[in-house]
CSV table of C-alpha atoms in Angstrom, one decimal:
chain,number,residue,atom,x,y,z
A,1,MET,CA,0.1,0.2,-0.2
A,2,GLY,CA,3.0,2.3,-0.3
A,3,GLN,CA,5.4,4.4,2.0
A,4,ASP,CA,3.8,5.2,5.7
A,5,ILE,CA,3.1,8.7,6.8
A,6,ALA,CA,3.8,10.4,10.2
A,7,SER,CA,-0.1,11.0,11.3
A,8,SER,CA,-3.6,10.3,10.6
A,9,ARG,CA,-4.5,13.6,11.8
A,10,PHE,CA,-5.4,16.7,8.8
A,11,THR,CA,-6.3,20.1,8.6
A,12,GLU,CA,-8.0,22.0,6.0
A,13,GLN,CA,-4.4,23.4,6.0
A,14,ASP,CA,-2.8,20.9,5.1
A,15,PHE,CA,-5.3,19.8,2.4
A,16,ALA,CA,-4.9,23.1,0.8
A,17,GLU,CA,-1.2,23.1,0.9
A,18,PHE,CA,-0.5,19.9,-0.2
A,19,SER,CA,-2.9,20.5,-4.1
A,20,ARG,CA,-0.2,23.3,-4.0
A,21,ARG,CA,2.8,20.8,-3.5
A,22,ILE,CA,1.6,18.6,-6.2
A,23,ARG,CA,0.8,21.9,-8.3
A,24,ASP,CA,4.3,22.9,-8.1
A,25,GLU,CA,5.8,19.0,-8.3
A,26,THR,CA,3.9,18.5,-11.6
A,27,ARG,CA,5.4,21.2,-13.0
A,28,ILE,CA,8.7,19.7,-13.0
A,29,LEU,CA,7.6,16.6,-13.6
A,30,GLU,CA,6.5,18.1,-17.4
A,31,GLN,CA,9.3,20.0,-17.2
A,32,TRP,CA,11.7,16.5,-17.2
A,33,PHE,CA,9.5,15.4,-19.8
A,34,ALA,CA,9.9,18.4,-22.1
A,35,GLU,CA,13.7,17.8,-21.7
A,36,GLY,CA,14.2,14.3,-21.5
A,37,ARG,CA,15.4,14.5,-18.0
A,38,LEU,CA,13.8,10.9,-17.0
A,39,ASP,CA,16.7,8.0,-16.8
A,40,GLU,CA,16.6,5.7,-20.0
A,41,SER,CA,18.9,2.6,-19.1
A,42,GLU,CA,18.2,-0.5,-20.9
A,43,PRO,CA,15.0,-2.0,-19.9
A,44,SER,CA,14.4,-4.1,-16.1
A,45,ALA,CA,11.8,-5.4,-14.2
A,46,GLY,CA,11.0,-6.1,-10.7
A,47,PHE,CA,7.9,-7.1,-8.6
A,48,GLU,CA,6.1,-6.9,-5.5
A,49,LEU,CA,4.1,-10.3,-4.2
A,50,GLU,CA,1.5,-10.0,-1.8
A,51,ALA,CA,0.9,-13.6,0.5
A,52,TRP,CA,-1.4,-14.9,3.7
A,53,LEU,CA,-0.3,-16.0,6.6
A,54,ILE,CA,-2.1,-19.1,7.5
A,55,ASP,CA,-2.2,-20.6,10.5
A,56,ALA,CA,-2.6,-24.5,11.4
A,57,ALA,CA,-6.3,-24.7,10.7
A,58,GLY,CA,-5.9,-23.0,7.8
A,59,HIS,CA,-7.6,-20.0,8.4
A,60,PRO,CA,-5.9,-16.4,8.4
A,61,ALA,CA,-2.5,-15.8,10.7
A,62,PRO,CA,-2.3,-12.1,12.4
A,63,ARG,CA,0.9,-12.6,13.3
A,64,ILE,CA,2.9,-10.3,10.6
A,65,GLU,CA,4.6,-8.6,13.3
A,66,SER,CA,5.9,-11.3,14.6
A,67,VAL,CA,7.0,-13.2,11.9
A,68,LEU,CA,9.0,-9.5,10.0
A,69,ALA,CA,10.6,-9.3,13.5
A,70,THR,CA,12.0,-12.9,13.6
A,71,LEU,CA,12.8,-12.9,9.6
A,72,ASP,CA,14.2,-9.0,9.9
A,73,ASP,CA,14.6,-8.8,5.9
A,74,PRO,CA,14.2,-4.5,4.4
A,75,SER,CA,12.6,-6.2,0.9
A,76,VAL,CA,9.9,-8.1,3.4
A,77,VAL,CA,7.1,-5.7,4.1
A,78,PRO,CA,3.7,-5.1,6.3
A,79,GLU,CA,0.1,-4.4,4.3
A,80,LEU,CA,-3.1,-3.8,5.4
A,81,ALA,CA,-3.8,-6.3,7.0
A,82,THR,CA,-1.9,-8.2,9.3
A,83,PHE,CA,-2.4,-11.8,8.1
A,84,ASN,CA,-1.1,-10.4,4.7
A,85,ILE,CA,2.8,-10.0,3.9
A,86,GLU,CA,5.0,-8.6,0.7
A,87,PHE,CA,8.0,-9.0,-1.0
A,88,ASN,CA,9.2,-7.1,-3.3
A,89,GLY,CA,11.7,-8.7,-5.8
A,90,ALA,CA,14.9,-6.9,-6.6
A,91,ALA,CA,15.0,-5.2,-10.4
A,92,ALA,CA,16.3,-7.0,-13.4
A,93,HIS,CA,17.9,-6.7,-16.7
A,94,LEU,CA,16.0,-7.6,-19.6
A,95,ARG,CA,18.2,-10.0,-20.9
A,96,GLY,CA,19.9,-14.0,-20.1
A,97,SER,CA,18.3,-16.0,-17.9
A,98,ALA,CA,17.1,-12.8,-16.1
A,99,LEU,CA,13.1,-14.6,-15.7
A,100,SER,CA,15.2,-17.6,-13.8
A,101,THR,CA,17.2,-15.5,-11.7
A,102,LEU,CA,13.5,-13.4,-11.2
A,103,ALA,CA,12.0,-16.8,-9.8
A,104,GLN,CA,15.5,-18.1,-7.7
A,105,ASP,CA,15.5,-15.1,-5.8
A,106,LEU,CA,12.4,-15.5,-4.3
A,107,ARG,CA,11.7,-18.9,-3.8
A,108,ALA,CA,14.8,-17.8,-1.6
A,109,THR,CA,13.1,-15.0,0.1
A,110,LEU,CA,10.7,-16.8,0.3
A,111,GLU,CA,12.1,-19.9,1.8
A,112,ARG,CA,13.7,-17.4,4.3
A,113,THR,CA,10.3,-16.1,5.6
A,114,THR,CA,8.2,-19.9,5.3
A,115,GLN,CA,11.6,-20.4,8.0
A,116,ALA,CA,11.1,-17.6,10.2
A,117,ALA,CA,6.8,-17.8,10.0
A,118,GLY,CA,6.9,-21.8,11.3
A,119,ARG,CA,8.6,-20.2,14.4
A,120,HIS,CA,5.3,-18.5,15.1
A,121,ASP,CA,3.6,-21.2,14.0
A,122,CYS,CA,1.7,-20.2,10.7
A,123,ARG,CA,3.1,-20.6,6.9
A,124,LEU,CA,3.0,-18.9,3.7
A,125,GLY,CA,-0.2,-19.2,1.6
A,126,LEU,CA,0.3,-17.5,-2.4
A,127,ILE,CA,-2.9,-17.5,-3.8
A,128,GLY,CA,-5.3,-14.4,-4.9
A,129,ILE,CA,-8.5,-14.7,-1.9
A,130,LEU,CA,-7.8,-17.3,1.0
A,131,PRO,CA,-11.1,-19.5,0.5
A,132,THR,CA,-10.8,-20.0,4.9
A,133,VAL,CA,-10.7,-15.7,5.0
A,134,ARG,CA,-14.3,-15.2,7.1
A,135,PRO,CA,-16.2,-12.4,7.0
A,136,GLU,CA,-14.9,-11.8,11.2
A,137,ASP,CA,-11.0,-11.5,10.2
A,138,LEU,CA,-11.4,-8.4,8.1
A,139,ARG,CA,-11.6,-6.2,11.0
A,140,LEU,CA,-10.1,-2.9,11.8
A,141,ASP,CA,-8.9,-4.9,15.0
A,142,PHE,CA,-6.2,-6.8,12.2
A,143,MET,CA,-4.9,-4.0,10.6
A,144,THR,CA,-1.6,-3.3,10.7
A,145,PRO,CA,-0.9,-0.7,13.0
A,146,ARG,CA,0.8,2.1,10.5
A,147,GLU,CA,-0.8,5.6,10.2
A,148,ARG,CA,-1.1,5.4,6.9
A,149,TYR,CA,-4.0,2.5,6.9
A,150,ARG,CA,-4.7,4.3,9.8
A,151,ALA,CA,-5.4,7.3,7.8
A,152,LEU,CA,-6.6,5.4,4.5
A,153,ASN,CA,-9.7,4.6,6.1
A,154,GLU,CA,-10.4,8.2,7.6
A,155,GLN,CA,-10.3,9.5,4.2
A,156,VAL,CA,-12.4,7.3,2.2
A,157,PHE,CA,-15.1,7.5,4.9
A,158,ALA,CA,-14.8,11.2,4.9
A,159,GLN,CA,-14.9,11.3,0.9
A,160,ARG,CA,-18.3,8.7,1.1
A,161,HIS,CA,-19.6,11.1,4.2
A,162,GLY,CA,-19.8,8.3,6.9
A,163,HIS,CA,-22.2,5.9,3.7
A,164,PRO,CA,-20.6,2.0,4.2
A,165,LEU,CA,-19.5,0.5,1.3
A,166,ARG,CA,-21.0,-2.0,-0.8
A,167,LEU,CA,-19.7,-4.8,-2.0
A,168,ARG,CA,-22.6,-6.3,-5.1
A,169,ILE,CA,-20.8,-9.0,-7.0
A,170,GLU,CA,-22.9,-10.9,-9.6
A,171,GLY,CA,-20.6,-13.7,-10.6
A,172,ARG,CA,-22.1,-17.9,-10.6
A,173,GLU,CA,-23.4,-17.1,-7.4
A,174,ARG,CA,-23.9,-13.9,-5.5
A,175,ILE,CA,-22.9,-11.7,-3.5
A,176,ASP,CA,-24.4,-8.9,-1.9
A,177,LEU,CA,-23.5,-6.9,1.6
A,178,GLU,CA,-22.6,-3.6,3.2
A,179,TRP,CA,-19.4,-2.9,5.3
A,180,CYS,CA,-17.6,-0.2,6.9
A,181,ASP,CA,-14.4,0.5,6.5
A,182,VAL,CA,-11.7,-0.9,4.4
A,183,MET,CA,-10.2,-4.2,5.5
A,184,LEU,CA,-12.3,-6.0,2.6
A,185,GLU,CA,-9.1,-5.3,0.5
A,186,SER,CA,-7.1,-7.2,2.6
A,187,ALA,CA,-8.6,-10.2,1.4
A,188,ALA,CA,-7.5,-10.0,-2.1
A,189,THR,CA,-3.7,-10.3,-2.8
A,190,SER,CA,-2.1,-9.5,-5.6
A,191,PHE,CA,1.7,-9.9,-8.2
A,192,GLN,CA,2.4,-7.1,-9.4
A,193,ILE,CA,5.2,-6.3,-12.0
A,194,HIS,CA,6.7,-3.5,-12.0
A,195,ILE,CA,8.8,-2.5,-16.1
A,196,ARG,CA,11.3,0.3,-16.3
A,197,ILE,CA,9.7,2.8,-18.9
A,198,GLY,CA,11.5,5.8,-21.2
A,199,ALA,CA,9.8,8.8,-21.8
A,200,GLN,CA,8.9,8.4,-25.0
A,201,GLU,CA,7.7,5.0,-25.4
A,202,SER,CA,5.9,5.1,-22.0
A,203,ALA,CA,2.7,6.3,-24.2
A,204,ARG,CA,3.0,2.2,-26.2
A,205,VAL,CA,3.8,1.0,-23.1
A,206,TYR,CA,1.3,1.9,-21.3
A,207,ASN,CA,-1.5,0.9,-24.1
A,208,ALA,CA,0.0,-2.6,-24.7
A,209,ALA,CA,-0.6,-3.5,-21.0
A,210,LYS,CA,-4.1,-2.6,-21.4
A,211,LEU,CA,-4.4,-4.4,-24.6
A,212,ILE,CA,-3.5,-7.1,-22.8
A,213,SER,CA,-4.7,-6.9,-19.3
A,214,GLY,CA,-7.9,-9.2,-20.2
A,215,PRO,CA,-5.6,-12.2,-21.4
A,216,LEU,CA,-3.3,-11.8,-19.1
A,217,VAL,CA,-6.1,-12.1,-16.3
A,218,ALA,CA,-8.0,-14.6,-18.1
A,219,ILE,CA,-4.5,-17.3,-18.5
A,220,GLY,CA,-3.5,-16.0,-14.5
A,221,ALA,CA,-6.6,-16.6,-12.5
A,222,ASN,CA,-6.1,-17.5,-9.6
A,223,SER,CA,-9.5,-16.1,-7.2
A,224,PRO,CA,-12.5,-17.5,-7.4
A,225,TYR,CA,-14.0,-17.4,-4.0
A,226,LEU,CA,-14.8,-14.8,-1.8
A,227,PHE,CA,-16.6,-16.4,1.9
A,228,GLY,CA,-17.6,-19.3,0.8
A,229,ARG,CA,-19.7,-18.0,-2.7
A,230,ASP,CA,-18.2,-18.7,-6.4
A,231,LEU,CA,-18.4,-16.0,-8.3
A,232,TRP,CA,-15.9,-14.7,-11.3
A,233,ASP,CA,-12.4,-16.2,-12.2
A,234,GLU,CA,-10.9,-13.5,-10.4
A,235,THR,CA,-13.0,-12.6,-7.9
A,236,ARG,CA,-9.9,-9.5,-6.8
A,237,ILE,CA,-11.1,-7.1,-9.9
A,238,PRO,CA,-14.6,-6.6,-8.5
A,239,LEU,CA,-13.7,-7.0,-5.1
A,240,PHE,CA,-10.7,-4.3,-4.9
A,241,GLU,CA,-12.5,-1.9,-7.0
A,242,GLN,CA,-15.2,-1.9,-4.8
A,243,ALA,CA,-13.2,-2.4,-1.5
A,244,VAL,CA,-11.6,1.1,-1.4
A,245,SER,CA,-14.3,2.9,-3.4
A,246,VAL,CA,-15.0,6.5,-2.1
A,247,GLY,CA,-18.2,6.9,-4.3
A,248,GLY,CA,-18.5,9.5,-5.6
A,249,PRO,CA,-18.4,10.2,-10.1
A,250,ILE,CA,-16.9,7.7,-12.0
A,251,LEU,CA,-14.0,9.7,-13.1
A,252,GLN,CA,-12.9,9.2,-9.3
A,253,GLU,CA,-12.7,6.4,-8.5
A,254,ARG,CA,-9.3,5.0,-6.5
A,255,VAL,CA,-9.3,1.9,-8.8
A,256,GLY,CA,-10.3,1.6,-11.9
A,257,PHE,CA,-9.6,0.4,-15.9
A,258,GLY,CA,-9.3,4.1,-16.8
A,259,PHE,CA,-10.9,5.6,-19.7
A,260,ARG,CA,-8.4,5.5,-22.5
A,261,TYR,CA,-5.6,4.9,-23.6
A,262,ALA,CA,-2.5,7.6,-23.5
A,263,ARG,CA,-2.3,9.9,-25.9
A,264,HIS,CA,1.2,11.4,-26.1
A,265,SER,CA,2.8,9.5,-22.7
A,266,LEU,CA,2.2,8.9,-19.1
A,267,LEU,CA,2.9,12.8,-18.2
A,268,GLU,CA,-1.0,12.7,-18.8
A,269,THR,CA,-1.8,10.7,-15.9
A,270,PHE,CA,-0.3,12.7,-13.2
A,271,GLN,CA,-1.6,15.7,-14.5
A,272,SER,CA,-5.4,13.6,-14.0
A,273,ASN,CA,-3.6,13.0,-10.4
A,274,ARG,CA,-3.7,16.1,-9.8
A,275,ASP,CA,-6.9,17.8,-11.8
A,276,ASP,CA,-9.1,15.0,-11.3
A,277,TYR,CA,-8.3,13.5,-7.5
A,278,PRO,CA,-9.1,14.6,-4.7
A,279,VAL,CA,-5.9,14.3,-2.2
A,280,LEU,CA,-7.0,11.0,0.4
A,281,LEU,CA,-3.9,11.8,2.5
A,282,PRO,CA,-2.2,15.3,3.0
A,283,GLN,CA,0.9,14.6,4.9
A,284,LEU,CA,2.8,17.2,4.1
A,285,MET,CA,7.1,16.3,4.2
A,286,ASP,CA,10.2,18.2,4.4
A,287,GLU,CA,11.4,17.0,1.7
A,288,PRO,CA,12.5,19.1,-1.9
A,289,PRO,CA,10.5,19.3,-5.0
A,290,GLU,CA,12.4,17.7,-6.9
A,291,ARG,CA,12.0,14.6,-4.6
A,292,LEU,CA,8.6,14.4,-6.0
A,293,ALA,CA,7.5,13.1,-2.5
A,294,HIS,CA,4.0,14.1,-2.5
A,295,LEU,CA,2.9,13.9,-6.0
A,296,ARG,CA,4.4,10.4,-5.0
A,297,LEU,CA,2.2,10.0,-2.6
A,298,HIS,CA,-1.0,11.3,-3.8
A,299,ASN,CA,-0.3,8.6,-6.6
A,300,GLY,CA,0.2,6.1,-4.6
A,301,THR,CA,-3.7,6.4,-3.6
A,302,ILE,CA,-4.6,6.0,-7.0
A,303,TRP,CA,-4.7,2.1,-7.8
A,304,ARG,CA,-5.3,1.7,-11.6
A,305,TRP,CA,-4.6,-1.6,-12.8
A,306,ASN,CA,-1.5,-0.5,-15.0
A,307,ARG,CA,-0.1,2.8,-12.6
A,308,PRO,CA,3.0,4.7,-13.4
A,309,LEU,CA,4.9,5.0,-10.4
A,310,ILE,CA,8.8,7.9,-10.5
A,311,GLY,CA,11.4,6.4,-8.8
A,312,PHE,CA,15.1,7.1,-8.2
A,313,GLU,CA,18.2,6.0,-9.3
A,314,PRO,CA,21.3,6.1,-6.1
A,315,ASP,CA,22.7,9.6,-7.6
A,316,GLY,CA,19.6,10.6,-7.9
A,317,ARG,CA,18.6,11.0,-11.3
A,318,PRO,CA,14.8,10.0,-11.5
A,319,HIS,CA,13.0,7.2,-13.8
A,320,LEU,CA,9.5,5.8,-14.7
A,321,ARG,CA,8.3,2.4,-14.9
A,322,LEU,CA,4.7,1.1,-15.4
A,323,GLU,CA,3.2,-1.2,-12.4
A,324,HIS,CA,0.8,-4.4,-13.9
A,325,ARG,CA,-2.0,-4.9,-10.9
A,326,THR,CA,-4.2,-7.1,-12.7
A,327,LEU,CA,-3.0,-10.2,-11.9
A,328,PRO,CA,-3.1,-12.5,-8.6
A,329,SER,CA,-1.3,-14.5,-6.5
A,330,GLY,CA,0.1,-17.6,-6.2
A,331,PRO,CA,-0.2,-20.5,-7.3
A,332,SER,CA,3.2,-20.8,-8.0
A,333,VAL,CA,7.2,-19.8,-7.9
A,334,VAL,CA,7.1,-21.4,-11.8
A,335,ASP,CA,3.6,-20.1,-12.6
A,336,LEU,CA,4.2,-16.5,-11.1
A,337,ILE,CA,7.2,-15.9,-13.6
A,338,ALA,CA,5.5,-17.8,-16.5
A,339,ASN,CA,3.1,-14.8,-16.0
A,340,ALA,CA,5.9,-12.3,-16.1
A,341,ALA,CA,7.3,-13.9,-19.0
A,342,LEU,CA,3.9,-13.6,-20.9
A,343,TYR,CA,3.7,-9.6,-19.8
A,344,LEU,CA,7.3,-8.7,-20.7
A,345,GLY,CA,7.4,-9.5,-23.9
A,346,LEU,CA,4.1,-8.7,-25.4
A,347,ILE,CA,5.2,-5.5,-23.7
A,348,ALA,CA,8.3,-5.3,-25.5
A,349,HIS,CA,6.7,-7.0,-29.5
A,350,LEU,CA,3.1,-5.1,-28.8
A,351,SER,CA,5.6,-1.2,-28.1
A,352,ARG,CA,6.9,-1.3,-31.1
A,353,GLU,CA,4.4,-3.4,-33.5
A,354,GLN,CA,3.1,-1.3,-36.4
A,355,PRO,CA,0.4,-0.1,-37.0
A,356,SER,CA,0.2,-0.2,-33.3
A,357,PRO,CA,-2.7,-2.2,-31.8
A,358,GLU,CA,-4.1,1.1,-29.8
A,359,SER,CA,-5.4,1.8,-33.4
A,360,ARG,CA,-6.6,-1.1,-34.7
A,361,LEU,CA,-9.5,-1.6,-31.2
A,362,ALA,CA,-11.2,0.5,-29.7
A,363,PHE,CA,-10.1,1.0,-25.7
A,364,ALA,CA,-14.4,1.0,-25.0
A,365,HIS,CA,-13.1,-2.8,-26.9
A,366,THR,CA,-10.2,-3.3,-24.2
A,367,LYS,CA,-11.9,-1.9,-21.2
A,368,ARG,CA,-14.5,-4.2,-21.9
A,369,ASN,CA,-11.6,-7.5,-22.4
A,370,PHE,CA,-10.4,-6.8,-19.3
A,371,TYR,CA,-13.4,-7.1,-17.0
A,372,ALA,CA,-15.4,-10.2,-19.6
A,373,CYS,CA,-12.0,-12.4,-18.5
A,374,ALA,CA,-12.2,-11.1,-14.4
A,375,ARG,CA,-15.1,-12.6,-15.3
A,376,GLU,CA,-15.1,-15.6,-16.4
A,377,GLY,CA,-11.6,-16.6,-17.2
A,378,LEU,CA,-10.4,-19.0,-21.0
A,379,SER,CA,-14.1,-19.3,-21.1
A,380,ALA,CA,-14.3,-15.6,-21.9
A,381,ASP,CA,-14.2,-14.1,-25.4
A,382,ILE,CA,-13.1,-11.2,-25.8
A,383,GLY,CA,-12.9,-8.7,-29.2
A,384,TRP,CA,-9.8,-8.5,-31.2
A,385,LEU,CA,-6.6,-6.9,-33.7
A,386,ASP,CA,-8.7,-7.9,-36.7
A,387,GLY,CA,-12.6,-5.8,-35.4
A,388,ARG,CA,-13.6,-9.8,-34.9
A,389,THR,CA,-14.8,-11.5,-31.1
A,390,HIS,CA,-12.6,-15.2,-30.9
A,391,PRO,CA,-12.2,-16.8,-27.5
A,392,VAL,CA,-9.7,-16.2,-25.9
A,393,THR,CA,-8.0,-18.6,-25.7
A,394,GLN,CA,-7.5,-18.6,-29.5
A,395,VAL,CA,-5.7,-15.0,-28.7
A,396,LEU,CA,-3.4,-16.1,-26.9
A,397,ALA,CA,-2.2,-19.7,-28.7
A,398,GLU,CA,-2.6,-17.6,-32.0
A,399,ALA,CA,-1.6,-14.1,-31.4
A,400,LEU,CA,0.2,-13.6,-28.3
A,401,ILE,CA,1.8,-16.5,-26.9
A,402,PRO,CA,3.9,-15.4,-30.6
A,403,ARG,CA,4.4,-12.2,-30.1
A,404,ALA,CA,5.8,-12.5,-26.9
A,405,ARG,CA,8.4,-15.5,-27.9
A,406,GLN,CA,9.4,-12.6,-30.2
A,407,GLY,CA,9.6,-9.8,-27.8
A,408,LEU,CA,11.4,-11.7,-25.3
A,409,SER,CA,13.8,-12.3,-27.6
A,410,ALA,CA,14.2,-8.8,-29.2
A,411,LEU,CA,15.1,-7.6,-25.3
A,412,GLY,CA,18.3,-10.7,-25.1
A,413,LEU,CA,16.8,-13.5,-23.6
A,414,ASP,CA,18.7,-16.9,-24.0
A,415,PRO,CA,16.4,-19.5,-26.1
A,416,PRO,CA,16.0,-22.5,-23.6
A,417,GLU,CA,14.9,-19.2,-21.1
A,418,ILE,CA,12.2,-18.1,-23.2
A,419,ASP,CA,11.1,-22.1,-24.3
A,420,TYR,CA,11.0,-22.3,-20.7
A,421,TRP,CA,9.1,-20.2,-19.3
A,422,LEU,CA,6.3,-19.2,-21.9
A,423,GLY,CA,6.6,-23.5,-21.7
A,424,LEU,CA,4.8,-23.5,-18.7
A,425,ILE,CA,2.4,-21.0,-20.2
A,426,GLU,CA,1.7,-22.6,-23.5
A,427,ARG,CA,0.6,-26.5,-21.1
A,428,ARG,CA,-1.2,-24.2,-18.6
A,429,LEU,CA,-3.5,-23.3,-21.9
A,430,ALA,CA,-3.8,-26.2,-23.4
A,431,THR,CA,-4.6,-27.7,-20.3
A,432,GLY,CA,-7.1,-25.0,-19.0
A,433,ARG,CA,-6.0,-25.2,-15.7
A,434,THR,CA,-5.5,-22.2,-13.8
A,435,GLY,CA,-5.3,-21.4,-10.8
A,436,THR,CA,-9.2,-20.8,-10.4
A,437,ARG,CA,-9.4,-23.9,-12.4
A,438,TRP,CA,-8.2,-26.0,-10.5
A,439,GLN,CA,-10.1,-25.0,-7.1
A,440,ARG,CA,-13.0,-25.5,-8.9
A,441,ASP,CA,-12.5,-28.9,-10.2
A,442,TRP,CA,-11.1,-29.5,-6.1
A,443,VAL,CA,-14.2,-28.5,-5.0
A,444,ARG,CA,-16.1,-30.3,-7.8
A,445,ARG,CA,-15.0,-33.8,-6.9
A,446,HIS,CA,-14.6,-33.1,-2.9
A,447,GLY,CA,-17.9,-31.3,-2.3
A,448,PRO,CA,-17.7,-26.8,-0.8
A,449,ASP,CA,-15.4,-27.6,1.5
A,450,MET,CA,-13.0,-24.9,1.8
A,451,MET,CA,-11.5,-24.8,4.4
A,452,GLY,CA,-10.1,-28.9,3.1
A,453,LEU,CA,-9.4,-26.9,-0.3
A,454,THR,CA,-6.8,-25.1,1.2
A,455,GLN,CA,-5.4,-27.4,3.0
A,456,ALA,CA,-5.3,-29.4,-0.4
A,457,TYR,CA,-4.0,-26.4,-2.3
A,458,LEU,CA,-1.4,-25.7,0.7
A,459,GLU,CA,0.0,-28.8,0.2
A,460,GLN,CA,0.1,-28.4,-3.9
A,461,GLN,CA,2.0,-25.6,-3.1
A,462,THR,CA,4.7,-27.0,-1.6
A,463,HIS,CA,5.5,-29.0,-4.7
A,464,GLY,CA,7.1,-26.4,-6.2
A,465,ARG,CA,5.0,-27.7,-9.8
A,466,PRO,CA,3.4,-25.1,-12.1
A,467,VAL,CA,-0.2,-25.7,-11.4
A,468,HIS,CA,-2.0,-27.3,-14.6
A,469,GLU,CA,0.1,-30.2,-12.3
A,470,TRP,CA,-1.6,-30.4,-9.7
A,471,SER,CA,-3.4,-33.1,-8.6
A,472,LEU,CA,-6.5,-32.8,-7.1
A,473,ASP,CA,-6.8,-35.8,-5.1
């Protein structure tokens, strides 16, 4: 959820001054874009991975502070709830065996964390929504004690004038309830891929990321159940969008797919942040304007499914990243890195393809594709570049995986590396066995036992195999 803040209590003057600083810092960023000041080094990629702490009975285990104290690793940090944990992977240059390096580093970190968790009688679970999570687990009592989270909760409901959130999801089954805090968001954990990009190419990269978001969700789905209800293939999507809804105009909702492609560069999204989104966390900081501290904090409270980020090199040079947020956590490390391989290869190819893909597929169709794939997974039909509607499985097999191969090759990844990671995607597609399909197949065989499902899932996860090889026993 981003950087912490010092206080959750704000005045009208704080809001006014914070807004002024956002305007000043946005002007600085505009100048950097105009002058080519953003770093243009070779592409690199990293990730953030969210996970669950789970007790021996299969329920969420609110033990994050003890686990982190035992682990003592700055790359592993808390999240909104005391049963959530986040891993920040070091970026790797996109060449050679970069994907295998990311996988090896993640495995090592997960192993250390698993050992630390075991000392506190809990284990890790990589899954979009834990099947055993209950409404009583999502209470303020289990919010991580950080001022940022407290302030976020207060300010979302201030924007809502105290009215409760409404969670309404129509899927295979239906859920409709009211909620009086933002803790619903902690039921959704994700795998967020970061890629560093140049300012000049940023519009094409951003548009490519949006265009492929639907197929990526379909092949990566891992979140069908919430509170025992079978909803969407990727129920995380509507859950997160509704969990922090401020209840105002749709243009000001904090989570969403957006309303158009980028025209010139990702500067447009930061200008939209300034112009369209009310401030939620007006924490004033004693930082030079050139650090863009207020602009970055404000951007951290707008959770676009494809979100631009500003960072800084050790020598102070600013750089631009794009964060892809649509994919769930799990099922296994190899599945996660295979998803990243598909995404990175497609970005590399589609952002340079001529004529541009976004000129051949209207944004309204791209957005419709995204929600259709989140709802129906690999059963979805989507509009494509030829102006026709196809099964998403056909688009993946015939159009996207071949493009991803070309993109990874153009980046300079080794051929065996490309074959291995995209081969996992091909086999998952051929079997139709996503994490969501595995969960539903298990329930079909064993009945709607969410505790049994969770224990079986965690057992399969410990073996490290890709989900298309998981057993249903």
